[in-house]
Amino acid sequence: MATQFVNCRQCISGTLISRPLTISSSGLIIPNTPLPPGTQTIDLQNAIIAPGFIELQINGALGFHFAHANTPEIYTAGVQKLARFLPQTGVTGFFPTVPTVSSRVFKQVLPHLAPREEEGAATVLGAHVEGPFLAPSKKGAHDASNMFIPSSATLEGVYGEQNLKNSIKVCTLAPELPGALEHIKKLKNEYRVSVSMGHSAANYAQGVEGMKAGANLITHTFNAMNPLHHREPGLPGLLSSPTPPYFSLIADSIHLHPNIVVFAYRSSPSHCILVTDSIELSGLPDGIYPGHAQIPLQQQKTGNKVTILGTDTLIGTCIGLDECVRNLMAWAGIRVEEAVRCVTENVVKAVGIRDRGMLEAGRRGDFVVLSEEGVVGSTWMAGRKIWERA
């Protein structure tokens, strides 16, 4: 039967609106009137509800990394384990991110990352491939030996045609590389893949050309790219454009100083996206861990920070997306309804998703119950509770 959630305040485009939320028996949001016969009512006691969070860039958690090629059974079990873990951070949909690995590994893992749903777990929305068409000078923790110049390799040769059609939904590449603009056009126009610019030494003009070709995102802005300079702003300079790209930020105070996060957010709150870039050590104790297909070196985990052992080179973070939301709230002095746009509405607009990410009729009834401070109290998918804080 349908369910109407009453006595709640909904996060709508950065504002709070007090009105019921009605979800049909099939899990879709429907108008509040007329109600289907037998509709049940649930009182949320004036709680704040936001669309389920969408994670655009996550590499792994709980010891599982999407670059860990293994048997199909073990790999699928790892994806499922992570999908069941994420709702406790408010996430109801995510893009498993495969960083720069060999073409063999891409072709081995990507078939298992096609969009799919499983009851009681966050939805796999398709793969985000972060590489291998990246600038070696901005490789960060990526393995440069697996990188390609776009003009020297086809998309189909690297990823596999069926993976481009069925699994890949987002691709990060460096727009200044020879052949990159042609790859951007093909990804966007032929395969309907959203293209993000990152791990790049592009100057501002090259970033503009990337956008003209069809890129509409910037990956973990400021990290692994030329810094913002007053005479040559590089990719970060695009944020102040009249029609800016969507841009992701890792709000963990490790990758970026809090004031830089606020600086970028205030440039365009409607285009800001928070990501974790979380890796497989998320949820594990601090310590030294082995590498894998992307990083063939030992890793040091200290709190949320993970580096290549013996260096200051960042591999990623272990922060949750809900903590990123709370950080933005604190650093920018904004309310929860403003901050959650950066993990809901802005994300789905950036990648063209129309079935979730906003609390409006026709979309999925995925939502999170939040406190004023941004703490997740419970997570619901298709109108059914799948996680609740003890």
Coordinates of C-alpha atoms in Angstrom, one line a residue:
M1 CA 0.0 0.0 0.0
A2 CA 1.0 3.6 -0.4
T3 CA 2.6 5.5 2.5
Q4 CA 2.3 9.1 3.5
F5 CA 5.0 10.6 5.7
V6 CA 3.5 13.5 7.7
N7 CA 4.9 16.1 10.1
C8 CA 8.2 16.5 8.2
R9 CA 10.3 19.3 6.6
Q10 CA 11.6 18.5 3.2
C11 CA 14.9 19.8 1.7
I12 CA 13.9 21.3 -1.6
S13 CA 16.5 23.2 -3.6
G14 CA 18.3 24.5 -0.5
T15 CA 15.2 25.4 1.5
L16 CA 12.9 23.6 4.0
I17 CA 9.3 23.1 3.0
S18 CA 6.8 21.6 5.5
R19 CA 4.6 19.2 3.7
P20 CA 3.8 15.5 3.6
L21 CA 5.7 13.1 1.3
T22 CA 3.6 10.3 -0.3
I23 CA 5.2 7.2 -1.8
S24 CA 3.3 4.6 -3.8
S25 CA 3.4 0.9 -3.3
S26 CA 5.9 0.7 -6.2
G27 CA 8.3 3.0 -4.4
L28 CA 7.7 6.2 -6.4
I29 CA 6.8 9.7 -5.0
I30 CA 3.3 10.6 -5.9
P31 CA 1.1 13.7 -5.3
N32 CA -0.3 14.1 -1.8
T33 CA -3.8 14.2 -3.0
P34 CA -5.9 12.2 -3.8
L35 CA -4.5 9.4 -1.7
P36 CA -4.8 5.8 -2.9
P37 CA -7.2 3.7 -0.8
G38 CA -5.7 2.2 2.3
T39 CA -2.7 4.6 2.4
Q40 CA -0.9 4.2 5.7
T41 CA 0.5 7.2 7.6
I42 CA 3.9 7.6 9.3
D43 CA 4.6 10.6 11.6
L44 CA 8.2 11.8 11.3
Q45 CA 7.8 14.1 14.3
N46 CA 8.9 17.3 12.5
A47 CA 12.1 15.7 11.2
I48 CA 14.1 17.0 8.3
I49 CA 14.1 14.7 5.3
A50 CA 16.4 15.0 2.3
P51 CA 16.7 12.9 -0.9
G52 CA 19.0 10.0 -0.5
F53 CA 22.6 11.0 -0.9
I54 CA 24.3 10.2 -4.2
E55 CA 28.1 9.4 -4.1
L56 CA 29.8 10.3 -7.4
Q57 CA 33.3 9.1 -6.5
I58 CA 34.0 6.2 -4.2
N59 CA 36.8 3.7 -4.6
G60 CA 35.9 1.2 -1.9
A61 CA 35.4 0.5 1.8
L62 CA 35.6 -2.3 4.4
G63 CA 38.7 -3.8 2.7
F64 CA 37.1 -4.0 -0.8
H65 CA 38.4 -1.8 -3.7
F66 CA 36.7 -1.6 -7.1
A67 CA 40.1 -2.1 -8.7
H68 CA 40.6 -5.4 -7.0
A69 CA 40.1 -7.9 -9.8
N70 CA 39.1 -11.2 -8.4
T71 CA 36.8 -14.1 -9.2
P72 CA 33.3 -12.9 -10.2
E73 CA 31.8 -14.4 -7.0
I74 CA 34.3 -12.6 -4.7
Y75 CA 34.0 -9.3 -6.6
T76 CA 30.3 -9.3 -6.6
A77 CA 30.2 -10.1 -2.9
G78 CA 32.5 -7.1 -2.3
V79 CA 30.2 -4.8 -4.2
Q80 CA 27.2 -6.0 -2.3
K81 CA 28.9 -5.7 1.0
L82 CA 29.8 -2.0 0.3
A83 CA 26.3 -1.3 -1.0
R84 CA 24.8 -2.5 2.2
F85 CA 27.3 -0.4 4.2
L86 CA 26.7 2.9 2.5
P87 CA 23.1 3.6 3.7
Q88 CA 24.4 4.3 7.3
T89 CA 26.1 7.4 5.8
G90 CA 22.9 8.4 4.1
V91 CA 23.9 7.1 0.6
T92 CA 21.2 5.5 -1.4
G93 CA 23.0 5.5 -4.8
F94 CA 26.6 5.5 -5.8
F95 CA 29.0 5.4 -8.8
P96 CA 31.7 2.7 -8.1
T97 CA 35.0 4.3 -9.1
V98 CA 37.7 2.4 -10.9
P99 CA 41.0 4.4 -11.0
T100 CA 43.8 3.9 -13.5
V101 CA 44.4 0.2 -13.9
S102 CA 45.3 -1.9 -16.9
S103 CA 42.9 -2.4 -19.8
R104 CA 42.7 -6.1 -18.7
V105 CA 41.5 -5.1 -15.2
F106 CA 39.0 -2.5 -16.6
K107 CA 37.5 -5.2 -18.8
Q108 CA 37.4 -7.7 -15.9
V109 CA 35.7 -5.5 -13.3
L110 CA 33.4 -3.2 -15.3
P111 CA 30.8 -5.8 -16.3
H112 CA 30.1 -6.2 -12.5
L113 CA 29.5 -2.4 -12.1
A114 CA 26.5 -1.9 -14.5
P115 CA 23.5 -0.2 -12.8
R116 CA 21.6 -2.5 -10.6
E117 CA 19.4 -2.5 -7.5
E118 CA 19.3 -4.8 -4.5
E119 CA 16.8 -4.7 -1.7
G120 CA 18.3 -3.2 1.5
A121 CA 21.3 -1.7 -0.2
A122 CA 22.4 1.4 -2.0
T123 CA 21.8 1.3 -5.8
V124 CA 24.8 0.8 -8.1
L125 CA 24.4 3.6 -10.6
G126 CA 27.1 2.6 -13.0
A127 CA 30.9 2.9 -13.0
H128 CA 33.0 6.1 -12.8
V129 CA 36.3 5.4 -14.6
E130 CA 39.0 7.7 -13.3
G131 CA 41.6 7.1 -16.0
P132 CA 43.6 5.9 -17.8
F133 CA 43.6 9.1 -20.0
L134 CA 45.2 11.3 -17.4
A135 CA 48.3 13.6 -17.3
P136 CA 51.3 11.7 -15.8
S137 CA 52.5 15.0 -14.2
K138 CA 49.3 15.0 -12.2
K139 CA 49.0 11.3 -11.5
G140 CA 48.8 11.6 -7.7
A141 CA 48.6 8.1 -6.5
H142 CA 47.6 6.6 -9.9
D143 CA 50.0 4.2 -11.6
A144 CA 51.5 6.2 -14.6
S145 CA 52.6 2.9 -16.3
N146 CA 48.9 2.2 -17.0
M147 CA 48.1 5.6 -18.5
F148 CA 47.4 6.3 -22.2
I149 CA 47.6 9.3 -24.4
P150 CA 44.0 9.4 -25.9
S151 CA 45.2 9.7 -29.5
S152 CA 47.1 6.4 -29.0
A153 CA 44.3 4.3 -27.7
T154 CA 40.6 3.9 -28.5
L155 CA 37.9 4.0 -25.8
E156 CA 36.7 0.6 -27.0
G157 CA 40.2 -0.9 -26.8
V158 CA 40.7 0.3 -23.3
Y159 CA 37.3 -0.3 -21.7
G160 CA 35.5 -2.6 -24.0
E161 CA 32.5 -1.5 -26.2
Q162 CA 29.9 -3.3 -24.1
N163 CA 31.2 -1.7 -20.9
L164 CA 30.9 1.7 -22.5
K165 CA 27.3 0.9 -23.5
N166 CA 26.2 -0.8 -20.3
S167 CA 28.5 0.0 -17.3
I168 CA 30.4 3.3 -17.6
K169 CA 28.4 6.4 -16.7
V170 CA 31.1 8.9 -15.8
C171 CA 34.7 9.2 -17.1
T172 CA 37.5 11.4 -15.7
L173 CA 40.2 12.5 -18.2
A174 CA 42.7 15.3 -18.9
P175 CA 41.3 17.5 -21.7
E176 CA 44.7 18.9 -22.7
L177 CA 46.1 15.5 -23.9
P178 CA 46.3 14.8 -27.7
G179 CA 43.1 13.2 -28.8
A180 CA 41.2 14.0 -25.6
L181 CA 38.6 16.3 -27.2
E182 CA 37.7 13.6 -29.6
H183 CA 37.3 11.1 -26.8
I184 CA 35.1 13.6 -24.9
K185 CA 32.8 14.1 -27.9
K186 CA 32.5 10.3 -28.4
L187 CA 31.8 9.6 -24.8
K188 CA 29.1 12.2 -24.6
N189 CA 27.4 11.9 -27.9
E190 CA 27.8 8.2 -28.7
Y191 CA 27.8 6.5 -25.3
R192 CA 26.0 9.1 -23.2
V193 CA 28.8 9.1 -20.6
S194 CA 29.2 12.2 -18.4
V195 CA 32.8 13.5 -18.8
S196 CA 34.7 15.1 -16.0
M197 CA 38.1 16.9 -16.3
G198 CA 40.7 15.9 -13.7
H199 CA 44.2 14.7 -13.0
S200 CA 45.1 17.4 -15.5
A201 CA 47.7 20.0 -16.3
A202 CA 45.2 21.9 -18.4
N203 CA 45.3 25.7 -18.5
Y204 CA 42.1 27.7 -18.5
A205 CA 41.8 27.8 -22.3
Q206 CA 42.2 24.1 -22.5
G207 CA 39.5 23.7 -19.9
V208 CA 37.2 25.8 -21.9
E209 CA 37.8 23.6 -25.0
G210 CA 37.0 20.6 -22.9
M211 CA 33.7 22.1 -21.9
K212 CA 32.9 23.0 -25.5
A213 CA 33.6 19.4 -26.5
G214 CA 31.1 18.2 -23.9
A215 CA 32.8 17.9 -20.5
N216 CA 30.6 19.3 -17.7
L217 CA 32.4 18.3 -14.5
I218 CA 35.6 18.8 -12.7
T219 CA 37.0 15.9 -10.6
H220 CA 38.1 16.6 -7.0
T221 CA 38.7 20.3 -7.8
F222 CA 42.1 21.7 -6.8
N223 CA 43.6 18.2 -6.3
A224 CA 45.8 16.8 -9.1
M225 CA 45.6 19.8 -11.3
N226 CA 47.4 23.1 -11.8
P227 CA 46.6 25.5 -8.9
L228 CA 44.5 28.6 -9.2
H229 CA 46.8 31.5 -10.2
H230 CA 45.8 35.1 -10.8
R231 CA 47.3 35.1 -14.3
E232 CA 46.5 31.5 -15.3
P233 CA 43.5 30.2 -13.3
G234 CA 43.6 26.7 -14.9
L235 CA 40.7 24.3 -14.4
P236 CA 39.7 25.9 -11.1
G237 CA 39.1 29.2 -13.0
L238 CA 36.1 27.7 -14.7
L239 CA 34.2 27.8 -11.5
S240 CA 33.5 31.5 -11.9
S241 CA 32.2 31.2 -15.5
P242 CA 28.7 32.4 -16.3
T243 CA 27.8 28.8 -17.0
P244 CA 30.2 26.9 -14.8
P245 CA 30.9 23.1 -14.8
Y246 CA 29.7 21.0 -11.9
F247 CA 32.7 20.5 -9.6
S248 CA 33.4 18.0 -6.9
L249 CA 35.2 18.7 -3.7
I250 CA 36.6 16.4 -1.0
A251 CA 35.6 18.1 2.2
D252 CA 37.8 16.2 4.6
S253 CA 40.2 19.0 5.7
I254 CA 43.0 16.7 4.3
H255 CA 42.7 17.1 0.6
L256 CA 41.6 20.8 0.9
H257 CA 41.8 23.5 3.5
P258 CA 38.3 24.3 4.8
N259 CA 38.5 27.9 3.5
I260 CA 39.2 26.6 -0.1
V261 CA 36.1 24.4 0.2
V262 CA 34.0 27.4 1.2
F263 CA 35.6 29.5 -1.5
A264 CA 34.6 27.0 -4.2
Y265 CA 31.2 26.4 -2.8
R266 CA 30.3 30.1 -2.7
S267 CA 31.3 30.4 -6.3
S268 CA 28.3 28.3 -7.4
P269 CA 26.3 26.5 -4.7
S270 CA 24.1 25.0 -7.5
H271 CA 27.1 23.3 -9.1
C272 CA 29.1 22.2 -6.1
I273 CA 29.3 18.4 -5.4
L274 CA 30.7 16.7 -2.4
V275 CA 32.5 13.4 -2.8
T276 CA 34.5 11.2 -0.5
D277 CA 37.0 9.6 -2.8
S278 CA 36.8 7.0 -0.1
I279 CA 39.1 4.0 -0.6
E280 CA 39.0 0.4 0.6
L281 CA 40.6 1.2 4.0
S282 CA 37.4 3.2 5.0
G283 CA 35.9 1.5 8.0
L284 CA 39.1 -0.3 9.0
P285 CA 41.5 0.3 11.9
D286 CA 44.5 2.6 11.4
G287 CA 47.7 0.8 10.3
I288 CA 49.7 -0.3 7.3
Y289 CA 48.0 -2.1 4.5
P290 CA 49.1 -3.7 1.2
G291 CA 48.6 -2.1 -2.2
H292 CA 46.5 -3.4 -5.2
A293 CA 46.1 -3.0 -8.9
Q294 CA 46.0 0.8 -8.8
I295 CA 48.6 1.3 -6.1
P296 CA 51.3 -1.3 -6.0
L297 CA 52.8 0.2 -2.8
Q298 CA 52.0 -0.2 0.9
Q299 CA 49.5 2.2 2.3
Q300 CA 49.4 4.1 5.6
K301 CA 46.0 4.8 7.2
T302 CA 45.9 7.4 10.0
G303 CA 42.3 8.5 10.8
N304 CA 40.7 9.5 7.6
K305 CA 44.0 10.1 5.8
V306 CA 45.6 7.5 3.6
T307 CA 49.1 8.0 2.0
I308 CA 51.7 5.9 0.2
L309 CA 53.8 4.5 3.0
G310 CA 56.8 6.7 3.7
T311 CA 55.5 9.7 1.6
D312 CA 53.1 12.5 1.8
T313 CA 51.3 11.4 -1.4
L314 CA 47.6 11.2 -0.8
I315 CA 45.9 8.0 -1.9
G316 CA 42.4 8.9 -0.7
T317 CA 40.3 9.4 2.4
C318 CA 38.2 7.3 4.6
I319 CA 35.5 9.9 5.3
G320 CA 31.8 9.3 5.0
L321 CA 29.6 11.5 2.7
D322 CA 27.4 12.5 5.7
E323 CA 30.5 13.8 7.5
C324 CA 31.4 15.8 4.3
V325 CA 28.0 17.4 4.5
R326 CA 28.5 18.3 8.2
N327 CA 31.9 19.8 7.4
L328 CA 30.5 22.0 4.7
M329 CA 27.8 23.2 7.1
A330 CA 30.3 24.1 9.7
W331 CA 32.9 25.7 7.4
A332 CA 30.5 27.7 5.3
G333 CA 28.0 28.5 8.1
I334 CA 25.1 27.1 6.2
R335 CA 22.1 25.0 7.2
V336 CA 21.6 21.3 6.4
E337 CA 19.0 22.0 3.7
E338 CA 21.6 24.0 1.8
A339 CA 24.4 21.6 2.2
V340 CA 22.5 18.5 1.1
R341 CA 22.0 20.0 -2.3
C342 CA 25.7 19.1 -2.9
V343 CA 25.1 15.4 -2.5
T344 CA 21.6 15.1 -4.0
E345 CA 20.1 17.6 -6.5
N346 CA 23.4 18.9 -7.9
V347 CA 24.8 15.4 -8.5
V348 CA 21.8 14.1 -10.5
K349 CA 21.6 17.3 -12.5
A350 CA 25.3 16.9 -13.3
V351 CA 25.0 13.4 -14.7
G352 CA 21.5 13.6 -16.1
I353 CA 19.7 11.3 -13.7
R354 CA 16.0 11.9 -13.6
D355 CA 14.6 9.1 -11.3
R356 CA 16.1 10.1 -8.0
G357 CA 18.0 12.9 -6.1
M358 CA 15.0 15.2 -5.6
L359 CA 11.8 14.9 -3.6
E360 CA 9.3 15.4 -6.4
A361 CA 6.5 13.3 -7.9
G362 CA 7.7 10.6 -10.3
R363 CA 11.1 10.1 -8.7
R364 CA 12.1 7.2 -6.4
G365 CA 11.1 7.5 -2.8
D366 CA 14.6 7.4 -1.5
F367 CA 15.3 9.7 1.4
V368 CA 17.2 10.2 4.7
V369 CA 16.0 11.5 8.0
L370 CA 18.4 14.2 9.3
S371 CA 18.9 16.2 12.5
E372 CA 19.4 19.9 12.3
E373 CA 23.2 19.2 12.6
G374 CA 23.1 16.9 9.6
V375 CA 23.3 13.5 11.5
V376 CA 21.6 10.7 9.6
G377 CA 18.9 9.1 11.8
S378 CA 17.5 6.7 9.2
T379 CA 17.7 5.9 5.5
W380 CA 14.8 4.9 3.4
M381 CA 14.6 3.4 -0.1
A382 CA 11.4 3.2 -2.2
G383 CA 9.5 4.3 1.0
R384 CA 11.0 1.4 3.1
K385 CA 13.4 1.9 6.0
I386 CA 16.7 0.0 5.4
W387 CA 18.8 1.5 8.2
E388 CA 18.2 3.3 11.5
R389 CA 20.7 4.7 14.0
A390 CA 20.7 2.7 17.2

